[in-house]
Amino acid sequence: MSKVIGIDLGTTNSCVAVVEGGKPVVIANAEGERTTPSVVAFTKDGERLVGGAAKRQLATNAGRTVTSIKREMGTDYRVRIDGKELTAQEISAMILTKLRRDAESYLGEKVTEAVITVPAYFDDSQRKATQDAGRIAGLDVLRIINEPTAAAVAYGLDNEAPQKILVYDLGGGTFDVSIIEIEDGTFTVLATGGDTRLGGDDFDQRIVDHLVHEFKKTDRIDLTRDPAAMGRLKEEAEKAKKELSSSPTAQINLPFIAVGKDGPHHMDVTLTRAQFEMMTGDLLARTIDPVNNALRDAGISAGELGKVLLVGGSTRMPAVARQVREILGKEPSHALNPDECVAMGAAIQGGLLQGGGKLAGATGAAAQGLVLMDVTPLTLSIETLGGVATPLITRNSMIPTRKSQIFTTARPMQTSVEINVLQGERHFARDNKSLGKFKLNGIRSGFSSRPQIEVTFDIDVNGVVKVSAKDLGTGREQNITITGSTNLSEREIQQAMADAAAYEAEDARRKQRLELHNHAEILAFKVEEALNKTKKELEKDEKNAVKTDLANLRRCLRKDKPERMNDMEETALRQAKEKLEASAAHLMTLYYSEGGQQDPQDPTV
């Protein structure tokens, strides 16, 4: 049985972990980093880059590079690349695919199952979109869990004392706050809140806006018209923000940022922490209401909290800890690695699902079996007469849950009703988000208020909604799993899965061709060196044959983009390589017998 991995699919960075020996372990990516930038780029020759490689070329390829795609999950957003429109789910699947491959490389086996985290304040369509992204990436998503809950699990694994904790999670693109009670291995979410449009990206953008404004004032050039310049600014803004977390000033130096009529222009700006905190104070203030609302919904005061955990890379900003102290009167804890703890918590959940509720080799709560009890972040309602949003399940209700309510028809002799499923906290349907609509037909006609329609909401452990409506008079029933108009249909998901599999096969072929080209180049170099240095003479015919085969291989190697060679070119190169290996076998034996150095990494000679 393959292992279940835990994935924190982040706005700016993602992380993957797995349970080994009863403990969660973060898996480093192919580049040796413990987190992977959530960036996807498409080169002009059709190659797809994910992670660090994509982020590094952002400034030079801004129009074909996608960042912060998590913010578009559950929307109808599309990225148009080379005539093809890609959804947020498909872009996210590319990131998930890299994480899966890195995990497979680490584990030495195929990975097919995962637990993926989402912001606690993600609505139904955003959660469903995340599941779809996992499917496209070739993963069976066993569970969707909230990021603060995952962080609390990572914390509670070694901190079993009964307590109520507040998780303050400020990531790259979203903000969450959750209040969680830990007792006897049970993690009960008491309340949650947040803002899915608030995160480190917004703080970076304030620096970018400041730099653009200052440069326009001093150099009279509008950098917003230059995508490459804006890409460099965004990259430098993120660096400056991180530097200001540990230093009172940050120097932003960008030579040749623009070219005017008078020649090249350079940027050299000093940004102080005080300036940065002034220009971002309103952003940080947006976290205050969700924190206070979560405390009120949980029915507790700040004084009853045993611990305040800071999660998410953006909580490294000194102003965050200062504001948390002001709101809650407590010193926040940095006990967890804010970049890794969410993936670790997801891995623990994956290990529990695989092990039937216990982690093999674990001690304490993990050995006894952890229980996660989460809540739904937003109220679920249906639209009733007058455009009113009538709630069936209120926010912060424990999930999974099921709730039914009986309604009736609005007009005499009405034989069908349309059920409009809503999510949000407003009193009128128009002010909430419609998750989907469906019709119940064949209602027994009668006077208004006579027919009885039972509407039932089911929310599963992933927070995904299923709604049914039943005419109690006729027994007719209609139900749907809410997908929302902005999510992918099953046909679209299957097509995206096929496209992803086709690209993965093409990517493997591209890698295989590149390796073939590299090995052929090494062979050609070694043979050429052996011809020049071997003192023992070969037979003239044998030497000529080697030279002929070497020249043939050199001709096949003359390709600018070896990974893009076609099937015919690949076959010709492989045959030329094999022919030279055969004809030069005797030469290479003589060469090594005379002290020639064999590269132990080279499998071709």
Short mmCIF file of N, CA, C and O in Angstrom, two decimals, residues 305-402:
data_model
loop_
_atom_site.label_atom_id
_atom_site.label_comp_id
_atom_site.label_asym_id
_atom_site.label_seq_id
_atom_site.Cartn_x
_atom_site.Cartn_y
_atom_site.Cartn_z
N LEU A 305 -7.76 31.34 26.35
CA LEU A 305 -6.89 30.68 25.38
C LEU A 305 -5.60 30.22 26.07
O LEU A 305 -4.96 30.97 26.79
N GLY A 306 -5.22 28.98 25.80
CA GLY A 306 -3.97 28.47 26.36
C GLY A 306 -2.78 28.82 25.50
O GLY A 306 -1.65 28.93 25.99
N LYS A 307 -3.00 28.98 24.20
CA LYS A 307 -1.90 29.24 23.28
C LYS A 307 -2.43 29.96 22.05
O LYS A 307 -3.55 29.71 21.60
N VAL A 308 -1.60 30.85 21.49
CA VAL A 308 -1.90 31.49 20.21
C VAL A 308 -0.78 31.10 19.25
O VAL A 308 0.39 31.45 19.49
N LEU A 309 -1.11 30.35 18.22
CA LEU A 309 -0.11 29.88 17.26
C LEU A 309 -0.10 30.76 16.02
O LEU A 309 -1.16 31.07 15.46
N LEU A 310 1.08 31.17 15.59
CA LEU A 310 1.24 31.92 14.36
C LEU A 310 1.63 30.95 13.25
O LEU A 310 2.61 30.21 13.37
N VAL A 311 0.85 30.98 12.18
CA VAL A 311 1.05 30.07 11.05
C VAL A 311 1.05 30.89 9.76
O VAL A 311 0.34 31.89 9.65
N GLY A 312 1.84 30.45 8.79
CA GLY A 312 1.92 31.16 7.51
C GLY A 312 3.13 32.07 7.49
O GLY A 312 3.45 32.75 8.49
N GLY A 313 3.83 32.11 6.37
CA GLY A 313 5.07 32.87 6.26
C GLY A 313 4.92 34.34 6.58
O GLY A 313 5.87 34.97 7.09
N SER A 314 3.75 34.92 6.33
CA SER A 314 3.56 36.35 6.54
C SER A 314 3.52 36.73 8.02
O SER A 314 3.63 37.91 8.37
N THR A 315 3.37 35.74 8.91
CA THR A 315 3.36 36.05 10.35
C THR A 315 4.76 36.36 10.87
O THR A 315 4.92 36.71 12.04
N ARG A 316 5.76 36.24 10.01
CA ARG A 316 7.12 36.62 10.42
C ARG A 316 7.28 38.14 10.52
O ARG A 316 8.24 38.62 11.11
N MET A 317 6.35 38.88 9.93
CA MET A 317 6.42 40.35 10.03
C MET A 317 6.23 40.76 11.49
O MET A 317 5.26 40.33 12.13
N PRO A 318 7.14 41.56 12.05
CA PRO A 318 7.04 41.95 13.46
C PRO A 318 5.70 42.59 13.83
O PRO A 318 5.21 42.41 14.95
N ALA A 319 5.09 43.31 12.89
CA ALA A 319 3.82 43.98 13.19
C ALA A 319 2.71 42.98 13.49
O ALA A 319 1.76 43.30 14.22
N VAL A 320 2.82 41.77 12.94
CA VAL A 320 1.79 40.75 13.17
C VAL A 320 1.79 40.34 14.64
O VAL A 320 0.75 40.35 15.31
N ALA A 321 2.95 39.96 15.15
CA ALA A 321 3.04 39.54 16.55
C ALA A 321 2.60 40.68 17.48
O ALA A 321 1.92 40.45 18.49
N ARG A 322 2.97 41.91 17.12
CA ARG A 322 2.60 43.06 17.94
C ARG A 322 1.08 43.23 17.98
O ARG A 322 0.49 43.47 19.05
N GLN A 323 0.43 43.08 16.82
CA GLN A 323 -1.03 43.25 16.78
C GLN A 323 -1.73 42.12 17.52
O GLN A 323 -2.73 42.35 18.22
N VAL A 324 -1.23 40.90 17.39
CA VAL A 324 -1.84 39.77 18.10
C VAL A 324 -1.77 40.01 19.61
O VAL A 324 -2.73 39.74 20.35
N ARG A 325 -0.63 40.52 20.08
CA ARG A 325 -0.51 40.83 21.52
C ARG A 325 -1.53 41.88 21.94
O ARG A 325 -2.14 41.79 23.00
N GLU A 326 -1.75 42.88 21.07
CA GLU A 326 -2.69 43.95 21.39
C GLU A 326 -4.12 43.44 21.42
O GLU A 326 -4.92 43.82 22.29
N ILE A 327 -4.49 42.55 20.46
CA ILE A 327 -5.86 42.05 20.39
C ILE A 327 -6.17 41.09 21.52
O ILE A 327 -7.22 41.15 22.16
N LEU A 328 -5.23 40.16 21.77
CA LEU A 328 -5.52 39.03 22.65
C LEU A 328 -4.85 39.13 24.02
O LEU A 328 -5.17 38.35 24.92
N GLY A 329 -3.90 40.05 24.15
CA GLY A 329 -3.22 40.17 25.44
C GLY A 329 -2.34 39.00 25.75
O GLY A 329 -2.06 38.71 26.93
N LYS A 330 -1.91 38.26 24.71
CA LYS A 330 -1.06 37.09 24.91
C LYS A 330 0.14 37.16 23.97
O LYS A 330 0.03 37.68 22.87
N GLU A 331 1.25 36.58 24.42
CA GLU A 331 2.42 36.49 23.57
C GLU A 331 2.22 35.33 22.59
O GLU A 331 2.03 34.18 23.02
N PRO A 332 2.20 35.60 21.29
CA PRO A 332 1.98 34.51 20.34
C PRO A 332 3.16 33.55 20.30
O PRO A 332 4.31 33.94 20.57
N SER A 333 2.88 32.31 19.97
CA SER A 333 3.90 31.26 19.95
C SER A 333 4.46 31.07 18.55
O SER A 333 3.71 31.04 17.56
N HIS A 334 5.78 30.92 18.47
CA HIS A 334 6.44 30.58 17.22
C HIS A 334 6.93 29.13 17.28
O HIS A 334 7.95 28.79 16.67
N ALA A 335 6.21 28.29 18.01
CA ALA A 335 6.65 26.91 18.24
C ALA A 335 6.69 26.09 16.95
O ALA A 335 7.46 25.14 16.84
N LEU A 336 5.87 26.46 15.98
CA LEU A 336 5.80 25.70 14.74
C LEU A 336 6.51 26.44 13.62
O LEU A 336 6.55 27.67 13.59
N ASN A 337 7.08 25.68 12.68
CA ASN A 337 7.61 26.30 11.47
C ASN A 337 6.41 26.76 10.65
O ASN A 337 5.63 25.93 10.18
N PRO A 338 6.23 28.07 10.46
CA PRO A 338 5.00 28.55 9.81
C PRO A 338 4.85 28.11 8.36
O PRO A 338 3.74 28.09 7.84
N ASP A 339 5.96 27.72 7.71
CA ASP A 339 5.89 27.31 6.32
C ASP A 339 5.59 25.82 6.15
O ASP A 339 5.18 25.39 5.07
N GLU A 340 5.83 25.04 7.21
CA GLU A 340 5.77 23.58 7.06
C GLU A 340 4.70 22.90 7.89
O GLU A 340 4.31 21.76 7.60
N CYS A 341 4.21 23.56 8.95
CA CYS A 341 3.34 22.87 9.91
C CYS A 341 2.01 22.43 9.30
O CYS A 341 1.45 21.40 9.70
N VAL A 342 1.50 23.16 8.32
CA VAL A 342 0.21 22.79 7.72
C VAL A 342 0.35 21.48 6.93
O VAL A 342 -0.49 20.58 7.04
N ALA A 343 1.42 21.36 6.15
CA ALA A 343 1.65 20.12 5.41
C ALA A 343 1.88 18.96 6.37
O ALA A 343 1.43 17.83 6.13
N MET A 344 2.56 19.22 7.48
CA MET A 344 2.81 18.17 8.47
C MET A 344 1.50 17.68 9.09
O MET A 344 1.29 16.48 9.28
N GLY A 345 0.61 18.63 9.41
CA GLY A 345 -0.69 18.24 9.95
C GLY A 345 -1.51 17.44 8.95
O GLY A 345 -2.20 16.47 9.31
N ALA A 346 -1.42 17.83 7.67
CA ALA A 346 -2.12 17.08 6.62
C ALA A 346 -1.56 15.67 6.50
O ALA A 346 -2.30 14.70 6.29
N ALA A 347 -0.23 15.54 6.64
CA ALA A 347 0.40 14.22 6.57
C ALA A 347 -0.06 13.33 7.72
O ALA A 347 -0.29 12.13 7.55
N ILE A 348 -0.20 13.94 8.91
CA ILE A 348 -0.69 13.18 10.07
C ILE A 348 -2.10 12.66 9.80
O ILE A 348 -2.42 11.50 10.06
N GLN A 349 -2.96 13.53 9.24
CA GLN A 349 -4.31 13.09 8.89
C GLN A 349 -4.26 11.97 7.87
O GLN A 349 -5.02 10.99 7.96
N GLY A 350 -3.36 12.08 6.88
CA GLY A 350 -3.20 11.01 5.89
C GLY A 350 -2.76 9.71 6.51
O GLY A 350 -3.25 8.63 6.16
N GLY A 351 -1.82 9.81 7.46
CA GLY A 351 -1.36 8.60 8.15
C GLY A 351 -2.47 7.95 8.95
O GLY A 351 -2.58 6.73 9.01
N LEU A 352 -3.33 8.78 9.56
CA LEU A 352 -4.46 8.24 10.32
C LEU A 352 -5.46 7.54 9.41
O LEU A 352 -5.97 6.46 9.73
N LEU A 353 -5.74 8.16 8.27
CA LEU A 353 -6.68 7.55 7.33
C LEU A 353 -6.14 6.24 6.80
O LEU A 353 -6.88 5.26 6.61
N GLN A 354 -4.85 6.17 6.58
CA GLN A 354 -4.24 4.94 6.07
C GLN A 354 -4.16 3.87 7.15
O GLN A 354 -4.35 2.69 6.88
N GLY A 355 -3.92 4.33 8.39
CA GLY A 355 -3.74 3.36 9.48
C GLY A 355 -4.98 3.08 10.28
O GLY A 355 -4.90 2.46 11.33
N GLY A 356 -6.13 3.58 9.80
CA GLY A 356 -7.39 3.29 10.49
C GLY A 356 -7.57 4.03 11.79
O GLY A 356 -8.24 3.56 12.70
N GLY A 357 -6.93 5.22 11.90
CA GLY A 357 -7.16 6.04 13.09
C GLY A 357 -6.00 6.12 14.04
O GLY A 357 -6.03 6.87 14.99
N LYS A 358 -4.92 5.32 13.78
CA LYS A 358 -3.74 5.38 14.64
C LYS A 358 -2.50 5.46 13.78
O LYS A 358 -2.47 4.95 12.66
N LEU A 359 -1.46 6.08 14.32
CA LEU A 359 -0.19 6.17 13.62
C LEU A 359 0.74 5.10 14.16
O LEU A 359 1.09 5.12 15.34
N ALA A 360 1.14 4.19 13.27
CA ALA A 360 2.05 3.13 13.70
C ALA A 360 3.36 3.74 14.15
O ALA A 360 3.92 4.63 13.52
N GLY A 361 3.88 3.28 15.29
CA GLY A 361 5.16 3.77 15.78
C GLY A 361 5.07 5.07 16.54
O GLY A 361 6.07 5.58 17.02
N ALA A 362 3.88 5.65 16.63
CA ALA A 362 3.74 6.94 17.31
C ALA A 362 3.52 6.73 18.80
O ALA A 362 3.24 5.64 19.26
N THR A 363 3.66 7.81 19.54
CA THR A 363 3.40 7.76 20.97
C THR A 363 2.32 8.77 21.31
O THR A 363 1.95 9.60 20.49
N GLY A 364 1.83 8.70 22.54
CA GLY A 364 0.86 9.70 23.00
C GLY A 364 -0.42 9.67 22.21
O GLY A 364 -0.97 8.63 21.85
N ALA A 365 -0.95 10.87 21.93
CA ALA A 365 -2.24 11.02 21.26
C ALA A 365 -2.25 10.35 19.91
O ALA A 365 -3.25 9.76 19.51
N ALA A 366 -1.13 10.43 19.18
CA ALA A 366 -1.09 9.83 17.84
C ALA A 366 -1.25 8.34 17.90
O ALA A 366 -1.87 7.72 17.03
N ALA A 367 -0.67 7.70 18.95
CA ALA A 367 -0.78 6.26 19.07
C ALA A 367 -2.20 5.86 19.45
O ALA A 367 -2.69 4.80 19.05
N GLN A 368 -2.86 6.71 20.24
CA GLN A 368 -4.23 6.41 20.65
C GLN A 368 -5.24 6.66 19.54
O GLN A 368 -6.32 6.10 19.53
N GLY A 369 -4.88 7.52 18.60
CA GLY A 369 -5.79 7.85 17.51
C GLY A 369 -6.36 9.25 17.67
O GLY A 369 -6.97 9.56 18.68
N LEU A 370 -6.09 10.11 16.70
CA LEU A 370 -6.59 11.48 16.74
C LEU A 370 -7.97 11.56 16.10
O LEU A 370 -8.27 10.84 15.16
N VAL A 371 -8.79 12.46 16.62
CA VAL A 371 -10.12 12.71 16.05
C VAL A 371 -10.22 14.19 15.71
O VAL A 371 -9.98 15.03 16.57
N LEU A 372 -10.55 14.49 14.46
CA LEU A 372 -10.69 15.88 14.03
C LEU A 372 -12.16 16.21 13.86
O LEU A 372 -12.88 15.51 13.14
N MET A 373 -12.60 17.27 14.51
CA MET A 373 -14.00 17.70 14.41
C MET A 373 -14.00 19.14 13.95
O MET A 373 -13.70 20.06 14.72
N ASP A 374 -14.30 19.34 12.65
CA ASP A 374 -14.20 20.66 12.05
C ASP A 374 -15.57 21.29 11.91
O ASP A 374 -16.60 20.68 12.22
N VAL A 375 -15.59 22.54 11.39
CA VAL A 375 -16.85 23.27 11.24
C VAL A 375 -16.97 23.80 9.82
O VAL A 375 -15.99 23.89 9.08
N THR A 376 -18.18 24.16 9.44
CA THR A 376 -18.39 24.82 8.16
C THR A 376 -18.22 26.32 8.35
O THR A 376 -18.74 26.88 9.33
N PRO A 377 -17.48 26.98 7.47
CA PRO A 377 -17.13 28.38 7.73
C PRO A 377 -18.24 29.38 7.45
O PRO A 377 -18.22 30.49 7.97
N LEU A 378 -19.22 29.01 6.59
CA LEU A 378 -20.23 29.97 6.15
C LEU A 378 -21.62 29.37 6.27
O LEU A 378 -21.81 28.15 6.15
N THR A 379 -22.61 30.22 6.47
CA THR A 379 -24.00 29.78 6.59
C THR A 379 -24.53 29.30 5.24
O THR A 379 -24.25 29.90 4.20
N LEU A 380 -25.28 28.20 5.26
CA LEU A 380 -25.92 27.66 4.06
C LEU A 380 -27.42 27.91 4.15
O LEU A 380 -28.05 27.62 5.18
N SER A 381 -27.99 28.45 3.06
CA SER A 381 -29.40 28.84 3.06
C SER A 381 -30.03 28.44 1.73
O SER A 381 -29.33 28.02 0.79
N ILE A 382 -31.35 28.59 1.64
CA ILE A 382 -32.03 28.51 0.35
C ILE A 382 -32.85 29.80 0.20
O ILE A 382 -33.23 30.44 1.19
N GLU A 383 -33.10 30.15 -1.05
CA GLU A 383 -33.88 31.35 -1.33
C GLU A 383 -35.36 31.03 -1.19
O GLU A 383 -35.86 30.07 -1.77
N THR A 384 -36.07 31.85 -0.42
CA THR A 384 -37.50 31.67 -0.24
C THR A 384 -38.23 32.94 -0.71
O THR A 384 -37.62 33.89 -1.17
N LEU A 385 -39.55 32.93 -0.59
CA LEU A 385 -40.41 33.99 -1.12
C LEU A 385 -39.91 35.38 -0.71
O LEU A 385 -39.58 35.62 0.45
N GLY A 386 -39.83 36.27 -1.70
CA GLY A 386 -39.37 37.63 -1.44
C GLY A 386 -37.87 37.79 -1.54
O GLY A 386 -37.33 38.83 -1.16
N GLY A 387 -37.19 36.73 -2.02
CA GLY A 387 -35.73 36.82 -2.16
C GLY A 387 -34.99 36.73 -0.84
O GLY A 387 -33.83 37.15 -0.73
N VAL A 388 -35.64 36.15 0.16
CA VAL A 388 -35.03 36.02 1.49
C VAL A 388 -34.12 34.80 1.51
O VAL A 388 -34.43 33.75 0.93
N ALA A 389 -32.96 34.91 2.17
CA ALA A 389 -32.06 33.78 2.38
C ALA A 389 -32.43 33.13 3.71
O ALA A 389 -32.19 33.70 4.78
N THR A 390 -33.06 31.94 3.64
CA THR A 390 -33.49 31.24 4.85
C THR A 390 -32.44 30.21 5.24
O THR A 390 -32.20 29.24 4.52
N PRO A 391 -31.75 30.41 6.40
CA PRO A 391 -30.65 29.52 6.77
C PRO A 391 -31.14 28.13 7.20
O PRO A 391 -32.15 28.01 7.90
N LEU A 392 -30.37 27.12 6.78
CA LEU A 392 -30.59 25.76 7.28
C LEU A 392 -29.43 25.32 8.17
O LEU A 392 -29.64 24.67 9.19
N ILE A 393 -28.22 25.67 7.76
CA ILE A 393 -27.04 25.35 8.56
C ILE A 393 -26.25 26.64 8.78
O ILE A 393 -25.82 27.27 7.82
N THR A 394 -26.10 27.03 10.02
CA THR A 394 -25.40 28.28 10.33
C THR A 394 -23.89 28.06 10.36
O THR A 394 -23.41 26.93 10.52
N ARG A 395 -23.16 29.16 10.17
CA ARG A 395 -21.69 29.06 10.17
C ARG A 395 -21.19 28.52 11.51
O ARG A 395 -21.82 28.68 12.55
N ASN A 396 -20.05 27.86 11.45
CA ASN A 396 -19.41 27.22 12.61
C ASN A 396 -20.22 26.06 13.17
O ASN A 396 -20.08 25.71 14.35
N SER A 397 -21.09 25.47 12.30
CA SER A 397 -21.74 24.21 12.69
C SER A 397 -20.76 23.06 12.46
O SER A 397 -20.00 23.05 11.51
N MET A 398 -20.76 22.08 13.38
CA MET A 398 -19.84 20.95 13.28
C MET A 398 -20.14 20.13 12.03
O MET A 398 -21.30 19.94 11.65
N ILE A 399 -19.08 19.68 11.35
CA ILE A 399 -19.26 18.81 10.19
C ILE A 399 -18.56 17.47 10.46
O ILE A 399 -17.61 17.42 11.24
N PRO A 400 -19.02 16.38 9.81
CA PRO A 400 -20.15 16.33 8.88
C PRO A 400 -21.48 16.58 9.59
O PRO A 400 -21.62 16.30 10.78
N THR A 401 -22.44 17.10 8.84
CA THR A 401 -23.75 17.39 9.43
C THR A 401 -24.85 17.24 8.39
O THR A 401 -24.59 17.29 7.19
N ARG A 402 -26.06 17.08 8.89
CA ARG A 402 -27.24 16.95 8.02
C ARG A 402 -28.37 17.72 8.67
O ARG A 402 -28.61 17.59 9.88
#
